[in-house]
mmCIF file of C-alpha atoms in Angstrom:
data_model
loop_
_atom_site.group_PDB
_atom_site.id
_atom_site.type_symbol
_atom_site.label_atom_id
_atom_site.label_comp_id
_atom_site.label_asym_id
_atom_site.label_seq_id
_atom_site.Cartn_x
_atom_site.Cartn_y
_atom_site.Cartn_z
ATOM 1 C CA UNK A 54 -125.979 29.720 107.822
ATOM 2 C CA UNK A 55 -124.106 27.148 109.347
ATOM 3 C CA UNK A 56 -121.319 25.217 107.310
ATOM 4 C CA UNK A 57 -121.506 21.294 107.281
ATOM 5 C CA UNK A 58 -118.235 20.485 108.431
ATOM 6 C CA UNK A 59 -118.415 16.480 108.153
ATOM 7 C CA UNK A 60 -118.628 16.387 104.103
ATOM 8 C CA UNK A 61 -115.041 17.403 103.023
ATOM 9 C CA UNK A 62 -114.150 14.777 105.760
ATOM 10 C CA UNK A 63 -116.227 11.498 104.737
ATOM 11 C CA UNK A 64 -115.672 12.539 101.211
ATOM 12 C CA UNK A 65 -111.739 12.392 101.878
ATOM 13 C CA UNK A 66 -112.663 8.481 103.770
ATOM 14 C CA UNK A 67 -113.831 7.182 100.369
ATOM 15 C CA UNK A 68 -111.036 8.902 98.267
ATOM 16 C CA UNK A 69 -109.090 7.302 100.646
ATOM 17 C CA UNK A 70 -111.048 4.012 100.201
ATOM 18 C CA UNK A 71 -110.674 3.775 96.844
ATOM 19 C CA UNK A 72 -107.061 4.049 96.486
ATOM 20 C CA UNK A 73 -106.496 1.983 99.044
ATOM 21 C CA UNK A 74 -108.610 -1.529 98.305
ATOM 22 C CA UNK A 75 -105.839 -3.873 99.304
ATOM 23 C CA UNK A 76 -104.805 -1.932 102.283
ATOM 24 C CA UNK A 77 -105.949 -2.163 106.142
ATOM 25 C CA UNK A 78 -109.510 0.431 105.676
ATOM 26 C CA UNK A 79 -110.025 -0.532 109.859
ATOM 27 C CA UNK A 80 -112.714 0.976 111.762
ATOM 28 C CA UNK A 81 -108.889 4.459 113.194
ATOM 29 C CA UNK A 82 -107.334 3.829 110.044
ATOM 30 C CA UNK A 83 -109.937 5.481 108.029
ATOM 31 C CA UNK A 84 -111.542 8.002 111.534
ATOM 32 C CA UNK A 85 -107.834 8.776 111.451
ATOM 33 C CA UNK A 86 -108.106 9.224 108.222
ATOM 34 C CA UNK A 87 -111.479 11.356 108.199
ATOM 35 C CA UNK A 88 -109.888 13.540 111.658
ATOM 36 C CA UNK A 89 -112.370 11.831 113.421
ATOM 37 C CA UNK A 90 -113.534 10.787 116.144
ATOM 38 C CA UNK A 91 -114.139 6.821 115.647
ATOM 39 C CA UNK A 92 -116.589 6.739 118.986
ATOM 40 C CA UNK A 93 -118.543 9.353 116.057
ATOM 41 C CA UNK A 94 -117.319 8.655 112.623
ATOM 42 C CA UNK A 95 -119.094 5.037 111.823
ATOM 43 C CA UNK A 96 -122.098 6.725 112.781
ATOM 44 C CA UNK A 97 -122.096 9.622 111.132
ATOM 45 C CA UNK A 98 -121.454 6.752 108.014
ATOM 46 C CA UNK A 99 -123.881 6.018 108.075
ATOM 47 C CA UNK A 100 -126.757 8.756 108.797
ATOM 48 C CA UNK A 101 -125.203 10.057 105.174
ATOM 49 C CA UNK A 102 -124.829 7.467 102.864
ATOM 50 C CA UNK A 103 -127.302 3.978 104.645
ATOM 51 C CA UNK A 104 -125.073 1.739 104.274
ATOM 52 C CA UNK A 105 -122.103 0.804 107.357
ATOM 53 C CA UNK A 106 -118.366 1.412 106.616
ATOM 54 C CA UNK A 107 -117.746 -2.075 106.397
ATOM 55 C CA UNK A 108 -120.108 -2.562 103.507
ATOM 56 C CA UNK A 109 -118.948 0.014 101.770
ATOM 57 C CA UNK A 110 -115.899 -0.924 101.714
ATOM 58 C CA UNK A 111 -117.077 -5.135 100.811
ATOM 59 C CA UNK A 112 -119.358 -3.537 98.564
ATOM 60 C CA UNK A 113 -115.822 -1.959 97.072
ATOM 61 C CA UNK A 114 -113.493 -4.511 97.244
ATOM 62 C CA UNK A 115 -116.420 -7.288 95.386
ATOM 63 C CA UNK A 116 -116.681 -4.838 92.764
ATOM 64 C CA UNK A 117 -113.478 -3.795 91.468
ATOM 65 C CA UNK A 118 -113.014 -8.652 91.738
ATOM 66 C CA UNK A 119 -115.626 -9.037 89.674
ATOM 67 C CA UNK A 120 -114.037 -6.112 87.530
ATOM 68 C CA UNK A 121 -110.989 -8.831 87.633
ATOM 69 C CA UNK A 122 -113.162 -11.216 86.672
ATOM 70 C CA UNK A 123 -114.939 -10.484 84.204
ATOM 71 C CA UNK A 124 -112.691 -8.457 81.994
ATOM 72 C CA UNK A 125 -108.056 -10.127 83.539
ATOM 73 C CA UNK A 126 -106.980 -12.395 83.846
ATOM 74 C CA UNK A 127 -105.289 -11.818 87.203
ATOM 75 C CA UNK A 128 -106.430 -15.337 89.169
ATOM 76 C CA UNK A 129 -108.770 -16.494 91.747
ATOM 77 C CA UNK A 130 -106.299 -17.012 94.556
ATOM 78 C CA UNK A 131 -104.645 -12.960 93.844
ATOM 79 C CA UNK A 132 -107.840 -11.590 93.524
ATOM 80 C CA UNK A 133 -109.066 -13.314 96.663
ATOM 81 C CA UNK A 134 -106.627 -11.672 98.674
ATOM 82 C CA UNK A 135 -106.099 -8.593 97.568
ATOM 83 C CA UNK A 136 -109.899 -8.377 98.068
ATOM 84 C CA UNK A 137 -109.208 -8.627 102.026
ATOM 85 C CA UNK A 138 -109.801 -12.842 102.238
ATOM 86 C CA UNK A 139 -107.866 -15.272 103.334
ATOM 87 C CA UNK A 140 -108.558 -18.189 101.659
ATOM 88 C CA UNK A 141 -109.727 -18.626 98.797
ATOM 89 C CA UNK A 142 -112.228 -20.251 100.360
ATOM 90 C CA UNK A 143 -113.900 -17.409 101.884
ATOM 91 C CA UNK A 144 -114.156 -15.224 99.111
ATOM 92 C CA UNK A 145 -115.946 -17.640 97.439
ATOM 93 C CA UNK A 146 -118.232 -17.135 99.609
ATOM 94 C CA UNK A 147 -118.902 -14.112 99.978
ATOM 95 C CA UNK A 148 -118.850 -13.138 96.147
ATOM 96 C CA UNK A 149 -121.407 -15.961 95.551
ATOM 97 C CA UNK A 150 -123.040 -13.795 98.015
ATOM 98 C CA UNK A 151 -123.250 -11.378 96.102
ATOM 99 C CA UNK A 152 -123.372 -12.269 92.707
ATOM 100 C CA UNK A 153 -125.191 -16.307 93.008
ATOM 101 C CA UNK A 154 -122.704 -17.688 91.124
ATOM 102 C CA UNK A 155 -119.297 -18.863 92.343
ATOM 103 C CA UNK A 156 -115.989 -16.757 91.227
ATOM 104 C CA UNK A 157 -114.988 -19.355 88.099
ATOM 105 C CA UNK A 158 -118.678 -18.903 87.007
ATOM 106 C CA UNK A 159 -118.617 -15.015 86.734
ATOM 107 C CA UNK A 160 -115.411 -15.787 85.024
ATOM 108 C CA UNK A 161 -116.681 -17.896 82.673
ATOM 109 C CA UNK A 162 -120.067 -15.837 81.931
ATOM 110 C CA UNK A 163 -121.484 -13.030 84.085
ATOM 111 C CA UNK A 164 -124.671 -12.628 84.535
ATOM 112 C CA UNK A 165 -124.906 -9.144 84.788
ATOM 113 C CA UNK A 166 -128.695 -8.220 86.132
ATOM 114 C CA UNK A 167 -128.000 -9.394 89.243
ATOM 115 C CA UNK A 168 -124.428 -8.083 89.627
ATOM 116 C CA UNK A 169 -125.519 -4.415 89.446
ATOM 117 C CA UNK A 170 -129.062 -5.401 91.393
ATOM 118 C CA UNK A 171 -126.194 -6.713 94.237
ATOM 119 C CA UNK A 172 -124.284 -2.533 94.152
ATOM 120 C CA UNK A 173 -127.790 -0.754 93.484
ATOM 121 C CA UNK A 174 -126.775 0.554 96.897
ATOM 122 C CA UNK A 175 -123.480 1.472 96.007
ATOM 123 C CA UNK A 176 -123.678 3.081 93.302
ATOM 124 C CA UNK A 177 -126.210 5.371 95.069
ATOM 125 C CA UNK A 178 -123.846 6.110 98.188
ATOM 126 C CA UNK A 179 -121.332 7.505 95.122
ATOM 127 C CA UNK A 180 -124.155 9.528 93.125
ATOM 128 C CA UNK A 181 -124.471 10.900 96.711
ATOM 129 C CA UNK A 182 -121.311 12.012 97.090
ATOM 130 C CA UNK A 183 -121.226 13.452 94.277
ATOM 131 C CA UNK A 184 -122.005 17.278 94.279
ATOM 132 C CA UNK A 185 -119.902 18.166 97.652
ATOM 133 C CA UNK A 186 -116.845 17.119 95.568
ATOM 134 C CA UNK A 187 -114.449 18.866 93.914
ATOM 135 C CA UNK A 188 -114.404 18.349 90.458
ATOM 136 C CA UNK A 189 -111.425 19.604 88.455
ATOM 137 C CA UNK A 190 -113.045 22.039 85.459
ATOM 138 C CA UNK A 191 -110.347 23.353 83.126
ATOM 139 C CA UNK A 192 -111.668 22.574 79.182
ATOM 140 C CA UNK A 193 -108.987 23.666 75.876
ATOM 141 C CA UNK A 194 -110.052 23.843 72.632
ATOM 142 C CA UNK A 195 -107.666 21.573 70.965
ATOM 143 C CA UNK A 196 -108.080 19.264 66.512
ATOM 144 C CA UNK A 197 -108.769 16.318 66.760
ATOM 145 C CA UNK A 198 -106.526 14.331 64.036
ATOM 146 C CA UNK A 199 -108.544 11.149 61.746
ATOM 147 C CA UNK A 200 -107.947 8.008 63.129
ATOM 148 C CA UNK A 201 -108.918 4.935 62.266
ATOM 149 C CA UNK A 202 -110.171 2.651 64.298
ATOM 150 C CA UNK A 203 -111.767 -0.951 64.304
ATOM 151 C CA UNK A 204 -115.138 -0.759 66.734
ATOM 152 C CA UNK A 205 -117.021 -2.325 67.944
ATOM 153 C CA UNK A 206 -121.408 -1.038 69.313
ATOM 154 C CA UNK A 207 -123.082 -2.672 72.083
ATOM 155 C CA UNK A 208 -126.477 -1.818 71.086
ATOM 156 C CA UNK A 209 -129.212 -2.645 74.215
ATOM 157 C CA UNK A 210 -129.537 -2.987 77.536
ATOM 158 C CA UNK A 211 -126.715 -0.277 79.487
ATOM 159 C CA UNK A 212 -126.736 -3.418 82.551
ATOM 160 C CA UNK A 213 -125.114 -5.662 80.289
ATOM 161 C CA UNK A 214 -122.284 -3.539 78.671
ATOM 162 C CA UNK A 215 -119.655 -5.979 80.299
ATOM 163 C CA UNK A 216 -120.630 -8.257 77.358
ATOM 164 C CA UNK A 217 -120.097 -6.642 74.713
ATOM 165 C CA UNK A 218 -116.539 -5.213 76.588
ATOM 166 C CA UNK A 219 -115.433 -8.997 76.366
ATOM 167 C CA UNK A 220 -115.695 -9.274 73.379
ATOM 168 C CA UNK A 221 -113.614 -7.089 72.483
ATOM 169 C CA UNK A 222 -110.836 -7.592 74.814
ATOM 170 C CA UNK A 223 -110.772 -11.272 73.664
ATOM 171 C CA UNK A 224 -110.794 -9.888 69.930
ATOM 172 C CA UNK A 225 -107.482 -6.692 70.884
ATOM 173 C CA UNK A 226 -105.993 -10.381 72.665
ATOM 174 C CA UNK A 227 -106.535 -12.394 69.152
ATOM 175 C CA UNK A 228 -104.787 -9.570 67.769
ATOM 176 C CA UNK A 229 -102.955 -8.668 68.957
ATOM 177 C CA UNK A 230 -103.876 -4.714 70.140
ATOM 178 C CA UNK A 231 -103.625 -3.994 73.761
ATOM 179 C CA UNK A 232 -104.578 -0.887 75.349
ATOM 180 C CA UNK A 233 -100.585 -0.431 75.495
ATOM 181 C CA UNK A 234 -99.424 -0.939 71.787
ATOM 182 C CA UNK A 235 -103.298 0.675 70.766
ATOM 183 C CA UNK A 236 -105.504 4.106 72.167
ATOM 184 C CA UNK A 237 -108.943 3.244 73.549
ATOM 185 C CA UNK A 238 -111.142 5.159 72.991
ATOM 186 C CA UNK A 239 -115.411 5.311 73.652
ATOM 187 C CA UNK A 240 -118.353 6.488 71.093
ATOM 188 C CA UNK A 241 -120.682 7.912 74.062
ATOM 189 C CA UNK A 242 -123.530 8.323 71.572
ATOM 190 C CA UNK A 243 -127.070 8.039 73.695
ATOM 191 C CA UNK A 244 -126.791 9.404 77.886
ATOM 192 C CA UNK A 245 -128.464 6.280 78.818
ATOM 193 C CA UNK A 246 -130.419 8.333 81.572
ATOM 194 C CA UNK A 247 -132.628 9.847 78.445
ATOM 195 C CA UNK A 248 -132.606 6.754 76.478
ATOM 196 C CA UNK A 249 -134.810 3.730 76.135
ATOM 197 C CA UNK A 250 -132.640 0.363 77.460
ATOM 198 C CA UNK A 251 -132.847 -1.349 73.603
ATOM 199 C CA UNK A 252 -132.574 1.840 72.108
ATOM 200 C CA UNK A 253 -129.156 1.895 73.752
ATOM 201 C CA UNK A 254 -125.569 2.459 72.401
ATOM 202 C CA UNK A 255 -122.294 2.781 73.288
ATOM 203 C CA UNK A 256 -118.973 2.057 70.688
ATOM 204 C CA UNK A 257 -115.710 0.909 72.431
ATOM 205 C CA UNK A 258 -112.492 1.389 70.219
ATOM 206 C CA UNK A 259 -109.244 0.822 69.691
ATOM 207 C CA UNK A 260 -106.904 3.386 66.859
ATOM 208 C CA UNK A 261 -106.242 0.865 64.417
ATOM 209 C CA UNK A 262 -105.689 0.802 60.407
ATOM 210 C CA UNK A 263 -105.855 -1.960 58.887
ATOM 211 C CA UNK A 264 -108.260 -4.208 57.011
ATOM 212 C CA UNK A 265 -110.399 -6.051 59.772
ATOM 213 C CA UNK A 266 -111.320 -9.519 59.105
ATOM 214 C CA UNK A 267 -114.110 -11.762 59.960
ATOM 215 C CA UNK A 268 -114.440 -12.145 63.619
ATOM 216 C CA UNK A 269 -117.275 -13.542 65.582
ATOM 217 C CA UNK A 270 -117.713 -10.245 67.875
ATOM 218 C CA UNK A 271 -118.924 -8.151 65.277
ATOM 219 C CA UNK A 272 -115.912 -5.572 65.640
ATOM 220 C CA UNK A 273 -115.126 -3.951 62.541
ATOM 221 C CA UNK A 274 -113.389 -0.528 60.982
ATOM 222 C CA UNK A 275 -114.675 2.764 61.548
ATOM 223 C CA UNK A 276 -112.947 6.204 61.912
ATOM 224 C CA UNK A 277 -113.347 9.697 64.468
ATOM 225 C CA UNK A 278 -112.977 11.607 62.166
ATOM 226 C CA UNK A 279 -110.769 15.153 62.217
ATOM 227 C CA UNK A 280 -112.023 18.752 63.548
ATOM 228 C CA UNK A 281 -111.990 20.930 66.478
ATOM 229 C CA UNK A 282 -113.339 19.441 70.553
ATOM 230 C CA UNK A 283 -113.296 20.625 73.684
ATOM 231 C CA UNK A 284 -111.565 18.774 75.068
ATOM 232 C CA UNK A 285 -111.431 17.738 79.307
ATOM 233 C CA UNK A 286 -109.027 16.601 80.593
ATOM 234 C CA UNK A 287 -110.587 14.228 83.671
ATOM 235 C CA UNK A 288 -109.531 12.042 86.564
ATOM 236 C CA UNK A 289 -111.381 10.348 88.091
ATOM 237 C CA UNK A 290 -114.389 7.797 88.896
ATOM 238 C CA UNK A 291 -116.669 7.247 85.685
ATOM 239 C CA UNK A 292 -119.472 7.752 88.253
ATOM 240 C CA UNK A 293 -118.325 12.047 88.230
ATOM 241 C CA UNK A 294 -118.044 11.272 84.062
ATOM 242 C CA UNK A 295 -122.194 12.003 83.888
ATOM 243 C CA UNK A 296 -121.156 15.003 85.548
ATOM 244 C CA UNK A 297 -118.572 16.690 83.835
ATOM 245 C CA UNK A 298 -120.405 16.056 80.453
ATOM 246 C CA UNK A 299 -123.692 17.071 81.867
ATOM 247 C CA UNK A 300 -121.630 20.658 83.297
ATOM 248 C CA UNK A 301 -120.134 20.404 79.567
ATOM 249 C CA UNK A 302 -123.788 21.368 77.740
ATOM 250 C CA UNK A 303 -124.879 23.385 80.166
ATOM 251 C CA UNK A 304 -122.336 25.365 81.748
ATOM 252 C CA UNK A 305 -119.030 25.460 79.627
ATOM 253 C CA UNK A 306 -120.551 25.709 75.716
ATOM 254 C CA UNK A 307 -123.475 27.871 76.299
ATOM 255 C CA UNK A 308 -120.210 30.344 77.623
ATOM 256 C CA UNK A 309 -118.658 29.626 74.593
ATOM 257 C CA UNK A 310 -120.619 30.107 71.610
ATOM 258 C CA UNK A 311 -119.807 27.362 70.153
ATOM 259 C CA UNK A 312 -121.466 24.542 68.243
ATOM 260 C CA UNK A 313 -121.303 21.276 68.484
ATOM 261 C CA UNK A 314 -120.495 19.342 65.009
ATOM 262 C CA UNK A 315 -122.457 16.551 64.266
ATOM 263 C CA UNK A 316 -120.593 13.438 65.931
ATOM 264 C CA UNK A 317 -121.031 11.689 69.063
ATOM 265 C CA UNK A 318 -118.930 13.090 72.554
ATOM 266 C CA UNK A 319 -116.221 10.894 72.609
ATOM 267 C CA UNK A 320 -112.587 9.498 75.240
ATOM 268 C CA UNK A 321 -110.153 8.411 75.576
ATOM 269 C CA UNK A 322 -109.110 5.956 78.098
ATOM 270 C CA UNK A 323 -105.171 6.842 79.108
ATOM 271 C CA UNK A 324 -105.731 5.143 83.020
ATOM 272 C CA UNK A 325 -108.240 2.148 83.543
ATOM 273 C CA UNK A 326 -110.499 0.877 86.845
ATOM 274 C CA UNK A 327 -109.881 -1.941 88.080
ATOM 275 C CA UNK A 328 -106.143 -1.711 86.530
ATOM 276 C CA UNK A 329 -105.971 1.667 88.679
ATOM 277 C CA UNK A 330 -107.979 2.452 91.732
ATOM 278 C CA UNK A 331 -111.424 4.208 90.662
ATOM 279 C CA UNK A 332 -109.491 7.919 91.857
ATOM 280 C CA UNK A 333 -106.776 7.338 89.701
ATOM 281 C CA UNK A 334 -108.459 6.485 86.253
ATOM 282 C CA UNK A 335 -107.578 8.658 83.050
ATOM 283 C CA UNK A 336 -109.358 10.332 80.121
ATOM 284 C CA UNK A 337 -109.631 12.873 77.834
ATOM 285 C CA UNK A 338 -113.538 13.971 77.429
ATOM 286 C CA UNK A 339 -113.693 15.620 73.662
ATOM 287 C CA UNK A 340 -117.184 17.550 72.345
ATOM 288 C CA UNK A 341 -117.085 17.759 68.723
ATOM 289 C CA UNK A 342 -116.604 21.275 67.790
ATOM 290 C CA UNK A 343 -118.053 22.602 64.204
ATOM 291 C CA UNK A 344 -115.336 24.695 61.749
ATOM 292 C CA UNK A 345 -115.458 27.869 62.381
ATOM 293 C CA UNK A 346 -116.499 30.524 59.934
ATOM 294 C CA UNK A 347 -113.465 32.732 58.749
ATOM 295 C CA UNK A 348 -114.038 36.228 59.620
ATOM 296 C CA UNK A 349 -114.402 39.208 56.775
ATOM 297 C CA UNK A 350 -111.211 40.724 55.468
ATOM 298 C CA UNK A 351 -109.173 37.516 55.988
ATOM 299 C CA UNK A 352 -107.279 35.607 53.841
ATOM 300 C CA UNK A 353 -109.981 33.215 52.879
ATOM 301 C CA UNK A 354 -112.303 35.567 52.609
ATOM 302 C CA UNK A 355 -109.974 36.924 49.917
ATOM 303 C CA UNK A 356 -109.135 34.034 47.912
ATOM 304 C CA UNK A 357 -112.586 33.387 46.878
#
């Protein structure tokens, strides 16, 4: 069997693009990163992913621009320059072509469904590249402490999760609870691939121990319960997170002899995209586990 030498080179180029969206991403630069002749690199890229190199870079930059417009307070000018455009007007034309909205209109009220449809090819490409990427997979078991949180539950189509996220960010700003001051958690109630859109739930949480006044966003007090958890430290895009979670259930759990506890999979966000490059985002994934039964002859058993 012949060894595939192209895939690792292409994956190296993808990782470089993710980490350097503000930099020169010309064919010459990326072909050097991939250690591949520029006469062939762009053809290999398109043959494998179905997009030209230029299309891929443009989609990545516009997607990040949309995330910043929707969730951050960066100026449109800064976003345009960081996306490789020489003027806000050129950026506005490209952004409108991608989203059907001007940058200012998208910032006020994003239309998520056409936005996601435009980036469908990008999401497909990332899914295609995942099987060949080496994703670190090291699990340890920890005792997670009871953690009071402020919780906003998104219910409905996962494509519209961005609206709930904007509401939650607004509540955090109103209550002066930035991620630097209050840890961020997500509760993964459902797998979007195995759930009708109308039944989908996703929990947005910030560590908070105190009363929560009635609010327009629907944020309420809740708690992540104490207990044993399998913990997996994940560095990289959320695109690979689903694959990591599947391995946790299909490989680690059967081999461990552990039993899941009656609480959903959850994660703690540590470093966030788009504040950092996607391949530099960091989170800890937690799988709640049942308490181990005391061994026969242990002190706990003898006291009974």
